[in-house]
PDB file of N, CA and C in Angstrom:
ATOM      1  N   MET A   1      15.963 -12.438   6.319  1.00 78.00           N
ATOM      2  CA  MET A   1      15.161 -11.372   6.857  1.00 78.00           C
ATOM      3  C   MET A   1      14.575 -11.860   8.186  1.00 78.00           C
ATOM      4  N   LYS A   2      14.558 -10.957   9.164  1.00 84.00           N
ATOM      5  CA  LYS A   2      14.114 -11.313  10.506  1.00 84.00           C
ATOM      6  C   LYS A   2      13.344 -10.146  11.113  1.00 84.00           C
ATOM      7  N   ILE A   3      12.334 -10.468  11.915  1.00 88.00           N
ATOM      8  CA  ILE A   3      11.588  -9.463  12.656  1.00 88.00           C
ATOM      9  C   ILE A   3      12.222  -9.351  14.039  1.00 88.00           C
ATOM     10  N   ASN A   4      12.564  -8.141  14.412  1.00 90.00           N
ATOM     11  CA  ASN A   4      13.059  -7.881  15.760  1.00 90.00           C
ATOM     12  C   ASN A   4      11.989  -7.107  16.508  1.00 90.00           C
ATOM     13  N   ALA A   5      11.582  -7.638  17.638  1.00 92.00           N
ATOM     14  CA  ALA A   5      10.578  -6.983  18.472  1.00 92.00           C
ATOM     15  C   ALA A   5      11.238  -6.530  19.761  1.00 92.00           C
ATOM     16  N   ASP A   6      11.176  -5.233  20.011  1.00 94.00           N
ATOM     17  CA  ASP A   6      11.710  -4.673  21.244  1.00 94.00           C
ATOM     18  C   ASP A   6      10.630  -4.806  22.318  1.00 94.00           C
ATOM     19  N   ARG A   7      10.763  -5.825  23.132  1.00 90.00           N
ATOM     20  CA  ARG A   7       9.740  -6.125  24.136  1.00 90.00           C
ATOM     21  C   ARG A   7       9.684  -5.062  25.230  1.00 90.00           C
ATOM     22  N   THR A   8      10.713  -4.241  25.358  1.00 94.00           N
ATOM     23  CA  THR A   8      10.682  -3.172  26.356  1.00 94.00           C
ATOM     24  C   THR A   8       9.881  -1.971  25.850  1.00 94.00           C
ATOM     25  N   ARG A   9       9.744  -1.846  24.531  1.00 95.00           N
ATOM     26  CA  ARG A   9       8.976  -0.733  23.946  1.00 95.00           C
ATOM     27  C   ARG A   9       7.525  -1.100  23.697  1.00 95.00           C
ATOM     28  N   CYS A  10       7.266  -2.380  23.433  1.00 95.00           N
ATOM     29  CA  CYS A  10       5.921  -2.823  23.071  1.00 95.00           C
ATOM     30  C   CYS A  10       4.928  -2.489  24.188  1.00 95.00           C
ATOM     31  N   GLU A  11       3.797  -1.934  23.789  1.00 95.00           N
ATOM     32  CA  GLU A  11       2.731  -1.614  24.740  1.00 95.00           C
ATOM     33  C   GLU A  11       1.484  -2.454  24.487  1.00 95.00           C
ATOM     34  N   GLY A  12       1.583  -3.441  23.591  1.00 93.00           N
ATOM     35  CA  GLY A  12       0.491  -4.373  23.365  1.00 93.00           C
ATOM     36  C   GLY A  12      -0.695  -3.825  22.605  1.00 93.00           C
ATOM     37  N   HIS A  13      -0.481  -2.822  21.747  1.00 94.00           N
ATOM     38  CA  HIS A  13      -1.586  -2.258  20.965  1.00 94.00           C
ATOM     39  C   HIS A  13      -2.202  -3.288  20.012  1.00 94.00           C
ATOM     40  N   GLY A  14      -1.395  -4.222  19.537  1.00 94.00           N
ATOM     41  CA  GLY A  14      -1.900  -5.309  18.698  1.00 94.00           C
ATOM     42  C   GLY A  14      -2.087  -4.981  17.232  1.00 94.00           C
ATOM     43  N   MET A  15      -1.566  -3.861  16.767  1.00 95.00           N
ATOM     44  CA  MET A  15      -1.689  -3.519  15.344  1.00 95.00           C
ATOM     45  C   MET A  15      -1.026  -4.586  14.470  1.00 95.00           C
ATOM     46  N   CYS A  16       0.123  -5.057  14.895  1.00 94.00           N
ATOM     47  CA  CYS A  16       0.848  -6.060  14.117  1.00 94.00           C
ATOM     48  C   CYS A  16       0.031  -7.343  14.005  1.00 94.00           C
ATOM     49  N   GLU A  17      -0.532  -7.782  15.106  1.00 94.00           N
ATOM     50  CA  GLU A  17      -1.334  -9.006  15.108  1.00 94.00           C
ATOM     51  C   GLU A  17      -2.604  -8.827  14.271  1.00 94.00           C
ATOM     52  N   ALA A  18      -3.205  -7.650  14.322  1.00 95.00           N
ATOM     53  CA  ALA A  18      -4.410  -7.386  13.532  1.00 95.00           C
ATOM     54  C   ALA A  18      -4.103  -7.422  12.037  1.00 95.00           C
ATOM     55  N   LEU A  19      -2.940  -6.914  11.646  1.00 94.00           N
ATOM     56  CA  LEU A  19      -2.562  -6.868  10.233  1.00 94.00           C
ATOM     57  C   LEU A  19      -2.026  -8.205   9.730  1.00 94.00           C
ATOM     58  N   ALA A  20      -1.305  -8.917  10.577  1.00 91.00           N
ATOM     59  CA  ALA A  20      -0.659 -10.167  10.154  1.00 91.00           C
ATOM     60  C   ALA A  20      -0.738 -11.202  11.275  1.00 91.00           C
ATOM     61  N   PRO A  21      -1.924 -11.755  11.523  1.00 92.00           N
ATOM     62  CA  PRO A  21      -2.087 -12.693  12.639  1.00 92.00           C
ATOM     63  C   PRO A  21      -1.303 -13.993  12.487  1.00 92.00           C
ATOM     64  N   ASN A  22      -0.889 -14.312  11.278  1.00 89.00           N
ATOM     65  CA  ASN A  22      -0.083 -15.517  11.086  1.00 89.00           C
ATOM     66  C   ASN A  22       1.403 -15.252  11.337  1.00 89.00           C
ATOM     67  N   LEU A  23       1.772 -13.986  11.590  1.00 89.00           N
ATOM     68  CA  LEU A  23       3.173 -13.625  11.795  1.00 89.00           C
ATOM     69  C   LEU A  23       3.458 -13.033  13.172  1.00 89.00           C
ATOM     70  N   PHE A  24       2.424 -12.512  13.832  1.00 92.00           N
ATOM     71  CA  PHE A  24       2.604 -11.870  15.141  1.00 92.00           C
ATOM     72  C   PHE A  24       1.536 -12.355  16.109  1.00 92.00           C
ATOM     73  N   ARG A  25       1.906 -12.383  17.378  1.00 92.00           N
ATOM     74  CA  ARG A  25       0.952 -12.729  18.420  1.00 92.00           C
ATOM     75  C   ARG A  25       1.254 -11.853  19.627  1.00 92.00           C
ATOM     76  N   VAL A  26       0.230 -11.216  20.149  1.00 91.00           N
ATOM     77  CA  VAL A  26       0.373 -10.500  21.409  1.00 91.00           C
ATOM     78  C   VAL A  26       0.060 -11.526  22.494  1.00 91.00           C
ATOM     79  N   ALA A  27       1.057 -11.810  23.299  1.00 89.00           N
ATOM     80  CA  ALA A  27       0.955 -12.862  24.312  1.00 89.00           C
ATOM     81  C   ALA A  27       0.077 -12.418  25.482  1.00 89.00           C
ATOM     82  N   ASP A  28      -0.153 -13.329  26.398  1.00 90.00           N
ATOM     83  CA  ASP A  28      -0.969 -13.050  27.586  1.00 90.00           C
ATOM     84  C   ASP A  28      -0.408 -11.904  28.417  1.00 90.00           C
ATOM     85  N   ASP A  29       0.916 -11.692  28.323  1.00 91.00           N
ATOM     86  CA  ASP A  29       1.527 -10.594  29.070  1.00 91.00           C
ATOM     87  C   ASP A  29       1.369  -9.244  28.365  1.00 91.00           C
ATOM     88  N   GLY A  30       0.706  -9.252  27.184  1.00 90.00           N
ATOM     89  CA  GLY A  30       0.456  -8.019  26.450  1.00 90.00           C
ATOM     90  C   GLY A  30       1.603  -7.564  25.577  1.00 90.00           C
ATOM     91  N   ILE A  31       2.596  -8.397  25.391  1.00 93.00           N
ATOM     92  CA  ILE A  31       3.782  -8.043  24.613  1.00 93.00           C
ATOM     93  C   ILE A  31       3.842  -8.898  23.351  1.00 93.00           C
ATOM     94  N   VAL A  32       4.253  -8.266  22.261  1.00 92.00           N
ATOM     95  CA  VAL A  32       4.298  -8.946  20.970  1.00 92.00           C
ATOM     96  C   VAL A  32       5.392 -10.008  20.922  1.00 92.00           C
ATOM     97  N   ALA A  33       5.096 -11.058  20.177  1.00 87.00           N
ATOM     98  CA  ALA A  33       6.071 -12.101  19.898  1.00 87.00           C
ATOM     99  C   ALA A  33       5.917 -12.488  18.435  1.00 87.00           C
ATOM    100  N   PRO A  34       6.946 -12.237  17.614  1.00 85.00           N
ATOM    101  CA  PRO A  34       6.887 -12.721  16.230  1.00 85.00           C
ATOM    102  C   PRO A  34       6.805 -14.245  16.244  1.00 85.00           C
ATOM    103  N   ILE A  35       5.956 -14.809  15.389  1.00 85.00           N
ATOM    104  CA  ILE A  35       5.789 -16.264  15.405  1.00 85.00           C
ATOM    105  C   ILE A  35       6.295 -16.923  14.139  1.00 85.00           C
ATOM    106  N   ALA A  36       6.900 -16.144  13.253  1.00 69.00           N
ATOM    107  CA  ALA A  36       7.465 -16.710  12.026  1.00 69.00           C
ATOM    108  C   ALA A  36       8.939 -16.350  11.956  1.00 69.00           C
ATOM    109  N   ASP A  37       9.785 -17.365  11.889  1.00 66.00           N
ATOM    110  CA  ASP A  37      11.217 -17.112  11.778  1.00 66.00           C
ATOM    111  C   ASP A  37      11.863 -18.336  11.169  1.00 66.00           C
ATOM    112  N   PRO A  38      12.524 -18.258  10.073  1.00 71.00           N
ATOM    113  CA  PRO A  38      12.734 -17.053   9.268  1.00 71.00           C
ATOM    114  C   PRO A  38      11.470 -16.659   8.502  1.00 71.00           C
ATOM    115  N   ILE A  39      11.509 -15.497   7.941  1.00 76.00           N
ATOM    116  CA  ILE A  39      10.357 -14.936   7.254  1.00 76.00           C
ATOM    117  C   ILE A  39      10.438 -15.215   5.765  1.00 76.00           C
ATOM    118  N   ASP A  40       9.317 -15.553   5.213  1.00 77.00           N
ATOM    119  CA  ASP A  40       9.200 -15.783   3.781  1.00 77.00           C
ATOM    120  C   ASP A  40       9.204 -14.431   3.059  1.00 77.00           C
ATOM    121  N   ASP A  41       9.983 -14.319   1.995  1.00 81.00           N
ATOM    122  CA  ASP A  41      10.044 -13.063   1.226  1.00 81.00           C
ATOM    123  C   ASP A  41       8.681 -12.642   0.696  1.00 81.00           C
ATOM    124  N   ASN A  42       7.770 -13.591   0.523  1.00 87.00           N
ATOM    125  CA  ASN A  42       6.426 -13.258   0.030  1.00 87.00           C
ATOM    126  C   ASN A  42       5.646 -12.423   1.039  1.00 87.00           C
ATOM    127  N   ASP A  43       6.048 -12.461   2.303  1.00 86.00           N
ATOM    128  CA  ASP A  43       5.363 -11.715   3.363  1.00 86.00           C
ATOM    129  C   ASP A  43       5.997 -10.356   3.636  1.00 86.00           C
ATOM    130  N   ARG A  44       7.019 -10.002   2.898  1.00 89.00           N
ATOM    131  CA  ARG A  44       7.782  -8.784   3.191  1.00 89.00           C
ATOM    132  C   ARG A  44       6.912  -7.521   3.224  1.00 89.00           C
ATOM    133  N   ASP A  45       6.044  -7.331   2.243  1.00 92.00           N
ATOM    134  CA  ASP A  45       5.214  -6.121   2.212  1.00 92.00           C
ATOM    135  C   ASP A  45       4.262  -6.065   3.402  1.00 92.00           C
ATOM    136  N   LEU A  46       3.672  -7.194   3.750  1.00 92.00           N
ATOM    137  CA  LEU A  46       2.769  -7.250   4.897  1.00 92.00           C
ATOM    138  C   LEU A  46       3.513  -6.973   6.199  1.00 92.00           C
ATOM    139  N   ILE A  47       4.698  -7.550   6.328  1.00 90.00           N
ATOM    140  CA  ILE A  47       5.498  -7.324   7.521  1.00 90.00           C
ATOM    141  C   ILE A  47       5.916  -5.864   7.617  1.00 90.00           C
ATOM    142  N   GLN A  48       6.307  -5.280   6.497  1.00 94.00           N
ATOM    143  CA  GLN A  48       6.707  -3.872   6.504  1.00 94.00           C
ATOM    144  C   GLN A  48       5.530  -2.987   6.909  1.00 94.00           C
ATOM    145  N   LEU A  49       4.325  -3.328   6.459  1.00 95.00           N
ATOM    146  CA  LEU A  49       3.132  -2.590   6.866  1.00 95.00           C
ATOM    147  C   LEU A  49       2.928  -2.687   8.375  1.00 95.00           C
ATOM    148  N   ALA A  50       3.100  -3.879   8.935  1.00 94.00           N
ATOM    149  CA  ALA A  50       2.952  -4.063  10.380  1.00 94.00           C
ATOM    150  C   ALA A  50       4.015  -3.276  11.140  1.00 94.00           C
ATOM    151  N   VAL A  51       5.248  -3.312  10.658  1.00 94.00           N
ATOM    152  CA  VAL A  51       6.339  -2.563  11.285  1.00 94.00           C
ATOM    153  C   VAL A  51       6.022  -1.068  11.262  1.00 94.00           C
ATOM    154  N   ASP A  52       5.598  -0.579  10.109  1.00 96.00           N
ATOM    155  CA  ASP A  52       5.292   0.844   9.962  1.00 96.00           C
ATOM    156  C   ASP A  52       4.070   1.265  10.777  1.00 96.00           C
ATOM    157  N   SER A  53       3.184   0.327  11.081  1.00 96.00           N
ATOM    158  CA  SER A  53       1.953   0.631  11.805  1.00 96.00           C
ATOM    159  C   SER A  53       2.115   0.593  13.318  1.00 96.00           C
ATOM    160  N   CYS A  54       3.227   0.108  13.806  1.00 97.00           N
ATOM    161  CA  CYS A  54       3.435   0.022  15.254  1.00 97.00           C
ATOM    162  C   CYS A  54       3.509   1.432  15.842  1.00 97.00           C
ATOM    163  N   PRO A  55       2.574   1.781  16.724  1.00 96.00           N
ATOM    164  CA  PRO A  55       2.543   3.151  17.252  1.00 96.00           C
ATOM    165  C   PRO A  55       3.724   3.503  18.168  1.00 96.00           C
ATOM    166  N   VAL A  56       4.429   2.510  18.678  1.00 97.00           N
ATOM    167  CA  VAL A  56       5.567   2.787  19.559  1.00 97.00           C
ATOM    168  C   VAL A  56       6.893   2.366  18.926  1.00 97.00           C
ATOM    169  N   GLU A  57       6.858   2.017  17.649  1.00 97.00           N
ATOM    170  CA  GLU A  57       8.061   1.634  16.887  1.00 97.00           C
ATOM    171  C   GLU A  57       8.842   0.520  17.573  1.00 97.00           C
ATOM    172  N   ALA A  58       8.122  -0.499  18.012  1.00 96.00           N
ATOM    173  CA  ALA A  58       8.749  -1.622  18.703  1.00 96.00           C
ATOM    174  C   ALA A  58       9.242  -2.706  17.741  1.00 96.00           C
ATOM    175  N   LEU A  59       8.900  -2.586  16.459  1.00 95.00           N
ATOM    176  CA  LEU A  59       9.259  -3.630  15.491  1.00 95.00           C
ATOM    177  C   LEU A  59      10.275  -3.112  14.481  1.00 95.00           C
ATOM    178  N   ARG A  60      11.177  -3.997  14.096  1.00 93.00           N
ATOM    179  CA  ARG A  60      12.158  -3.700  13.059  1.00 93.00           C
ATOM    180  C   ARG A  60      12.302  -4.926  12.167  1.00 93.00           C
ATOM    181  N   LEU A  61      12.542  -4.671  10.908  1.00 88.00           N
ATOM    182  CA  LEU A  61      12.781  -5.731   9.943  1.00 88.00           C
ATOM    183  C   LEU A  61      14.245  -5.647   9.530  1.00 88.00           C
ATOM    184  N   THR A  62      14.990  -6.716   9.769  1.00 85.00           N
ATOM    185  CA  THR A  62      16.425  -6.714   9.423  1.00 85.00           C
ATOM    186  C   THR A  62      16.742  -7.839   8.482  1.00 85.00           C
TER     187      THR A  62
END
């Protein structure tokens, strides 16, 4: 399982980082960067919540 972040869509709202700060970081440029790879299956529900909460749909879980 992997988090794909579309850096061209991200607007830096930070919902993902607020929900899962150990898995996402909004960098100084205001764009999200997943910080966990590969992802632990125990985090799947939290990651799915972050993906679903992205207001610009910049995140995907594959």
